[in-house]
PDB file of C-alpha atoms in Angstrom:
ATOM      1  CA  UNK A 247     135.081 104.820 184.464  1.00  0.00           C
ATOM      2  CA  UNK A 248     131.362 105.363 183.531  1.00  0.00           C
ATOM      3  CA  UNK A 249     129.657 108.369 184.255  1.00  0.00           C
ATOM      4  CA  UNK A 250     126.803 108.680 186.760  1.00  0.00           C
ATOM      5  CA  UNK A 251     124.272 108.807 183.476  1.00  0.00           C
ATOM      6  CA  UNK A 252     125.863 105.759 181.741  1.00  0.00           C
ATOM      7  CA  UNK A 253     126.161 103.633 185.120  1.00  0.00           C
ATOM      8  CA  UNK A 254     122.366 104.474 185.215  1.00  0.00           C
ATOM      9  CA  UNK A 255     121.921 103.235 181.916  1.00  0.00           C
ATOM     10  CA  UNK A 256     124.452 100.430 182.274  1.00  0.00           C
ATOM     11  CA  UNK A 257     122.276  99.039 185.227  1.00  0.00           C
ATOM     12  CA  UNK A 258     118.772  99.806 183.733  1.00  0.00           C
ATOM     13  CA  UNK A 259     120.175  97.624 181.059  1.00  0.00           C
ATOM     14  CA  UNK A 260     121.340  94.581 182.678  1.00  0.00           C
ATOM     15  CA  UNK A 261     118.343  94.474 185.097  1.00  0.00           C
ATOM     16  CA  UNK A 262     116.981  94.127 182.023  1.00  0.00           C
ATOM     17  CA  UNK A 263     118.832  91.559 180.923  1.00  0.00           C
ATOM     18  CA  UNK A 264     117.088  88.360 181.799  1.00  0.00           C
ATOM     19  CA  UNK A 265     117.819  85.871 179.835  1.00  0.00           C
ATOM     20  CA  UNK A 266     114.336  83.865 178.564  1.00  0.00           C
ATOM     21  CA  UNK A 267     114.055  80.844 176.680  1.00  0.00           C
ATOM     22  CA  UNK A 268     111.411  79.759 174.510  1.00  0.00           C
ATOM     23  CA  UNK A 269     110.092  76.411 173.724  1.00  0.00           C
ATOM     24  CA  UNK A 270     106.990  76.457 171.077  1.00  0.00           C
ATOM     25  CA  UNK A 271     106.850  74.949 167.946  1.00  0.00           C
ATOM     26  CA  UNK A 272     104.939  77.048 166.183  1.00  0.00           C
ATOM     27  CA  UNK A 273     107.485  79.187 164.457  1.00  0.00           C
ATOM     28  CA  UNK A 274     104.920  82.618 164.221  1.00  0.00           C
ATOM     29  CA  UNK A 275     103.961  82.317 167.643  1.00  0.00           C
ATOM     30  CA  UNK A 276     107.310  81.830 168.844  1.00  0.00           C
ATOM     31  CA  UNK A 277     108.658  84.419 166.931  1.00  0.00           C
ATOM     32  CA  UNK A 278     106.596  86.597 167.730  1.00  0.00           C
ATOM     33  CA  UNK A 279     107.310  86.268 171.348  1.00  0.00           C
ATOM     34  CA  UNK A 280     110.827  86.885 170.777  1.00  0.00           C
ATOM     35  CA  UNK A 281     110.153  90.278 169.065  1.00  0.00           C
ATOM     36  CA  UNK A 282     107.398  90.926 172.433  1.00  0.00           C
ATOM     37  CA  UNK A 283     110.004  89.981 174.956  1.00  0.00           C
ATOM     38  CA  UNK A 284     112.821  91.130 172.921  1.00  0.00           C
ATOM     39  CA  UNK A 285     111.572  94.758 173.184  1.00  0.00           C
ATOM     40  CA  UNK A 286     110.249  94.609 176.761  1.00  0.00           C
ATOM     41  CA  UNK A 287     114.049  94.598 177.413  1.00  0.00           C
ATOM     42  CA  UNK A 288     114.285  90.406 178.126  1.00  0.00           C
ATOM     43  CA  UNK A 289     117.232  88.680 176.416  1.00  0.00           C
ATOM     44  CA  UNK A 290     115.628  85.518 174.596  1.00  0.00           C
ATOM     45  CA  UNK A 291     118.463  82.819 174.332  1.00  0.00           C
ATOM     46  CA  UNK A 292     116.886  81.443 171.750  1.00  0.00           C
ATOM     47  CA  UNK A 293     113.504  79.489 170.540  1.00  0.00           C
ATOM     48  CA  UNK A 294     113.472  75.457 171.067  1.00  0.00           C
ATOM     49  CA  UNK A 295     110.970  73.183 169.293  1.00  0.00           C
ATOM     50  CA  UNK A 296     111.751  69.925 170.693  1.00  0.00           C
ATOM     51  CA  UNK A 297     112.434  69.078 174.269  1.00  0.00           C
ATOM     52  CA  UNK A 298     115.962  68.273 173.452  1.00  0.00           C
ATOM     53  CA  UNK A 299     116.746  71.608 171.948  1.00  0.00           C
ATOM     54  CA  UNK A 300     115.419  72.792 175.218  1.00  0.00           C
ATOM     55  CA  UNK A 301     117.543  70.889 177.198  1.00  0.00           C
ATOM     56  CA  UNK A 302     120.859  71.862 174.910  1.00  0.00           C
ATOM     57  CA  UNK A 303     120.013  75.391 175.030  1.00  0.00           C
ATOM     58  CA  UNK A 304     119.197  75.663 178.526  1.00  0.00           C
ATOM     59  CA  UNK A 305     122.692  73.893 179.112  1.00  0.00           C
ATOM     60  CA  UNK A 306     124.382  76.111 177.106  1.00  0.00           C
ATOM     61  CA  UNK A 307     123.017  79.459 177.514  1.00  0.00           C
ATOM     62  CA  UNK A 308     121.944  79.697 181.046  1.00  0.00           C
ATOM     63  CA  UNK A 309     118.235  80.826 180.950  1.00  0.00           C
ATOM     64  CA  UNK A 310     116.650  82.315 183.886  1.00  0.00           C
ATOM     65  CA  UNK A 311     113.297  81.349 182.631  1.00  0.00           C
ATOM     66  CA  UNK A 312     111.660  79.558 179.974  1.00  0.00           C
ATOM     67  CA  UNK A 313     108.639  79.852 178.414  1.00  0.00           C
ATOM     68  CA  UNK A 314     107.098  76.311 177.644  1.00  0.00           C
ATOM     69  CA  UNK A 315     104.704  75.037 175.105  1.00  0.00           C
ATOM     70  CA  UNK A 316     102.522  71.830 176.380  1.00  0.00           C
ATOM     71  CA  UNK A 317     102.279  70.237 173.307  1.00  0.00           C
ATOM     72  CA  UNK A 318     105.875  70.656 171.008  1.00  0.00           C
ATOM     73  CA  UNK A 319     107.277  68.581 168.585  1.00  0.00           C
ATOM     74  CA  UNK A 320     109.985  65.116 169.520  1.00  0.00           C
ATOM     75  CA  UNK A 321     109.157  62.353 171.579  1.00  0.00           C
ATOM     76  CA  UNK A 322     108.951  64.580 175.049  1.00  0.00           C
ATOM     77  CA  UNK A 323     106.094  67.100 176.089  1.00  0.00           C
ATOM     78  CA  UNK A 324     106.836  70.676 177.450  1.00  0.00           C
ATOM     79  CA  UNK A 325     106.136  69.372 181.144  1.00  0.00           C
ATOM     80  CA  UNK A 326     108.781  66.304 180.819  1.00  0.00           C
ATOM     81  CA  UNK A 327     110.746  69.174 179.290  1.00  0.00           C
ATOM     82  CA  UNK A 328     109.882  71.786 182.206  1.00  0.00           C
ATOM     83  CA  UNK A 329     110.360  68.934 185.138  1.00  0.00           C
ATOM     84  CA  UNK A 330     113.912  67.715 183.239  1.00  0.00           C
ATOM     85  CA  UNK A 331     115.087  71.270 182.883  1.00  0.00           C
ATOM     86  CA  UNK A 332     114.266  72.246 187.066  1.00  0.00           C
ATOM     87  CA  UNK A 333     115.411  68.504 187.816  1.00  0.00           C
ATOM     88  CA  UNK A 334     118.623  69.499 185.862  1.00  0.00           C
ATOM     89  CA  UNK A 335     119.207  72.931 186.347  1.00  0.00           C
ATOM     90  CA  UNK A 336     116.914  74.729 188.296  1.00  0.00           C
ATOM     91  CA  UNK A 337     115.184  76.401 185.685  1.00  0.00           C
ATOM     92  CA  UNK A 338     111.744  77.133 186.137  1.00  0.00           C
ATOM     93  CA  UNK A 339     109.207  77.751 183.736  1.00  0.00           C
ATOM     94  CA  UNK A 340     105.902  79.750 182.649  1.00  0.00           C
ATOM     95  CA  UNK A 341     103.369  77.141 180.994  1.00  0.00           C
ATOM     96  CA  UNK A 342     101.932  79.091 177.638  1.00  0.00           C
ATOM     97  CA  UNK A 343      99.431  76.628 176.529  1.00  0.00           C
ATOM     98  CA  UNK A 344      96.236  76.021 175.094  1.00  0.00           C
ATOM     99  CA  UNK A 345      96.495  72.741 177.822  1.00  0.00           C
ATOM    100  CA  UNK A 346      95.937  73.926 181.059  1.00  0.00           C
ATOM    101  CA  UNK A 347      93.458  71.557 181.973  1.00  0.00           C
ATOM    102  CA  UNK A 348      93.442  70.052 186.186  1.00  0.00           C
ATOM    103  CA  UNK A 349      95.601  67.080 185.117  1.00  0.00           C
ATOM    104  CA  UNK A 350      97.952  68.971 182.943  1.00  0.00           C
ATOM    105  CA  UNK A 351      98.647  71.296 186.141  1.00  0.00           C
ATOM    106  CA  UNK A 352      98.664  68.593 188.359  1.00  0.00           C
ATOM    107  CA  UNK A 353     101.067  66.915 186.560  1.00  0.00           C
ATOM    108  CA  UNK A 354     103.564  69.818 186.086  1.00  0.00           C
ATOM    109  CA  UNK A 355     103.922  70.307 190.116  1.00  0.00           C
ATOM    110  CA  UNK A 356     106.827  68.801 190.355  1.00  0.00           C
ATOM    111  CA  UNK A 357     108.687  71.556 187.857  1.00  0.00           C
ATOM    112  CA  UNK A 358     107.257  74.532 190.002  1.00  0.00           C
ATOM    113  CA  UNK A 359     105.497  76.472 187.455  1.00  0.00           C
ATOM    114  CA  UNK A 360     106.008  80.237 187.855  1.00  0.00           C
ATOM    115  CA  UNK A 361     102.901  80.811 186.076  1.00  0.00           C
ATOM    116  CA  UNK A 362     100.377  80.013 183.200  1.00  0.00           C
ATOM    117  CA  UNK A 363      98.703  81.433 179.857  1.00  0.00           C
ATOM    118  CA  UNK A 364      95.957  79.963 178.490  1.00  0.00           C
ATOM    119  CA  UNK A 365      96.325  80.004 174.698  1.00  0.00           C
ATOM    120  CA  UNK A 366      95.322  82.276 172.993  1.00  0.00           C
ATOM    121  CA  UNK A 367      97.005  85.327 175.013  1.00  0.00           C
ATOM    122  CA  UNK A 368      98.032  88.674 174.193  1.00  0.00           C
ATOM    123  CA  UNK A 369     101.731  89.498 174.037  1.00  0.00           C
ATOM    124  CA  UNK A 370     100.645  92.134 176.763  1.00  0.00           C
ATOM    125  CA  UNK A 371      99.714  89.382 179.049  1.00  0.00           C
ATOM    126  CA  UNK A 372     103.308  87.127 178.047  1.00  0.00           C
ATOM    127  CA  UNK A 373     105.484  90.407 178.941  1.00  0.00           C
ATOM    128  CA  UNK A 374     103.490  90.643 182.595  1.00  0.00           C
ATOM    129  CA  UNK A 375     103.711  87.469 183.178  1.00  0.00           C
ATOM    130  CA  UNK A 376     107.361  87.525 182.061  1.00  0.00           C
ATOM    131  CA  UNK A 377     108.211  90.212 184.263  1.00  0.00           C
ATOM    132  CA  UNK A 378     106.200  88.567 187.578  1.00  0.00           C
ATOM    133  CA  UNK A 379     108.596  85.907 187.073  1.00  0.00           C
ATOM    134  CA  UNK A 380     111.561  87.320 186.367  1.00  0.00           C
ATOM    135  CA  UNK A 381     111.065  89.102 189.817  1.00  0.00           C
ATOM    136  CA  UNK A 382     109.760  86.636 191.901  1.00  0.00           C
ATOM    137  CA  UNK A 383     113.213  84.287 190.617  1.00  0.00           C
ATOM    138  CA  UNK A 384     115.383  87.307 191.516  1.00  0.00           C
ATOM    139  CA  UNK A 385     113.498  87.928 194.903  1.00  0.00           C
ATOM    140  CA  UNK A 386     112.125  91.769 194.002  1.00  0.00           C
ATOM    141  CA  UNK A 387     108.290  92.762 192.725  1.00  0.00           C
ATOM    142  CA  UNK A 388     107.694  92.008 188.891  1.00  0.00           C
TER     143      UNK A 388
END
């Protein structure tokens, strides 16, 4: 049995615990977010390049979240990628992209966006944004 201070801990911990995904291809930026998320406490599942890395992770490691990349390497963009993995299973995304343009946003309705960063952003901004999410999917305040 856990004491009262490591049940506190043991909770703070796995409400901490999301579990983020991460589709860029740029291997600093996405690294980069990893370490960012990483320490704010979010559990990144690991960092896709291609749509269909996206898809296999997602399918294997149960993301609550991902964070998507418009424009990422393979023959699918991030918002076939986003729609395919909500269409699939319910995962929802943030958009982290230099594309945010009208059509880009109108296109990626249909994957129910939680949220989106105009490239460049801060890691400050990511974590927020992160943690907005995170809440809003698990029905408390960010």
């Amino acid at each position: 049995m856990l004491a009262p201070d490591d049940r506190l801990a043991s909770e703070t911990q796995s409400d901490n615990s999301e579990r983020i995904l991460i589709v860029e291809d740029d291997l600093l930026v996405a690294t980069e977010m990893e370490a960012t998320l990483c320490d704010a406490g979010f559990v990144v599942v690991g960092i896709a390049t291609t749509g269909k890395e996206a898809l296999q992770l997602a399918r294997t490691e149960c993301p609550i979240l991902a964070v998507m990349d418009i424009r990422i390497a393979g023959d699918r963009d991030g918002i076939d990628t986003a729609f395919e993995l909500f269409r699939s299973q319910g995962i929802r995304c943030i958009f982290a992209s230099a594309h945010s343009d009208h059509d880009s946003r109108l296109r990626a309705q249909p994957a129910a966006p939680l949220g989106w960063l105009q490239k460049p952003y801060t890691m400050a901004s990511l974590t927020e944004m992160v943690r907005g999410a995170v809440g809003e999917l698990r029905g408390r305040p960010g």
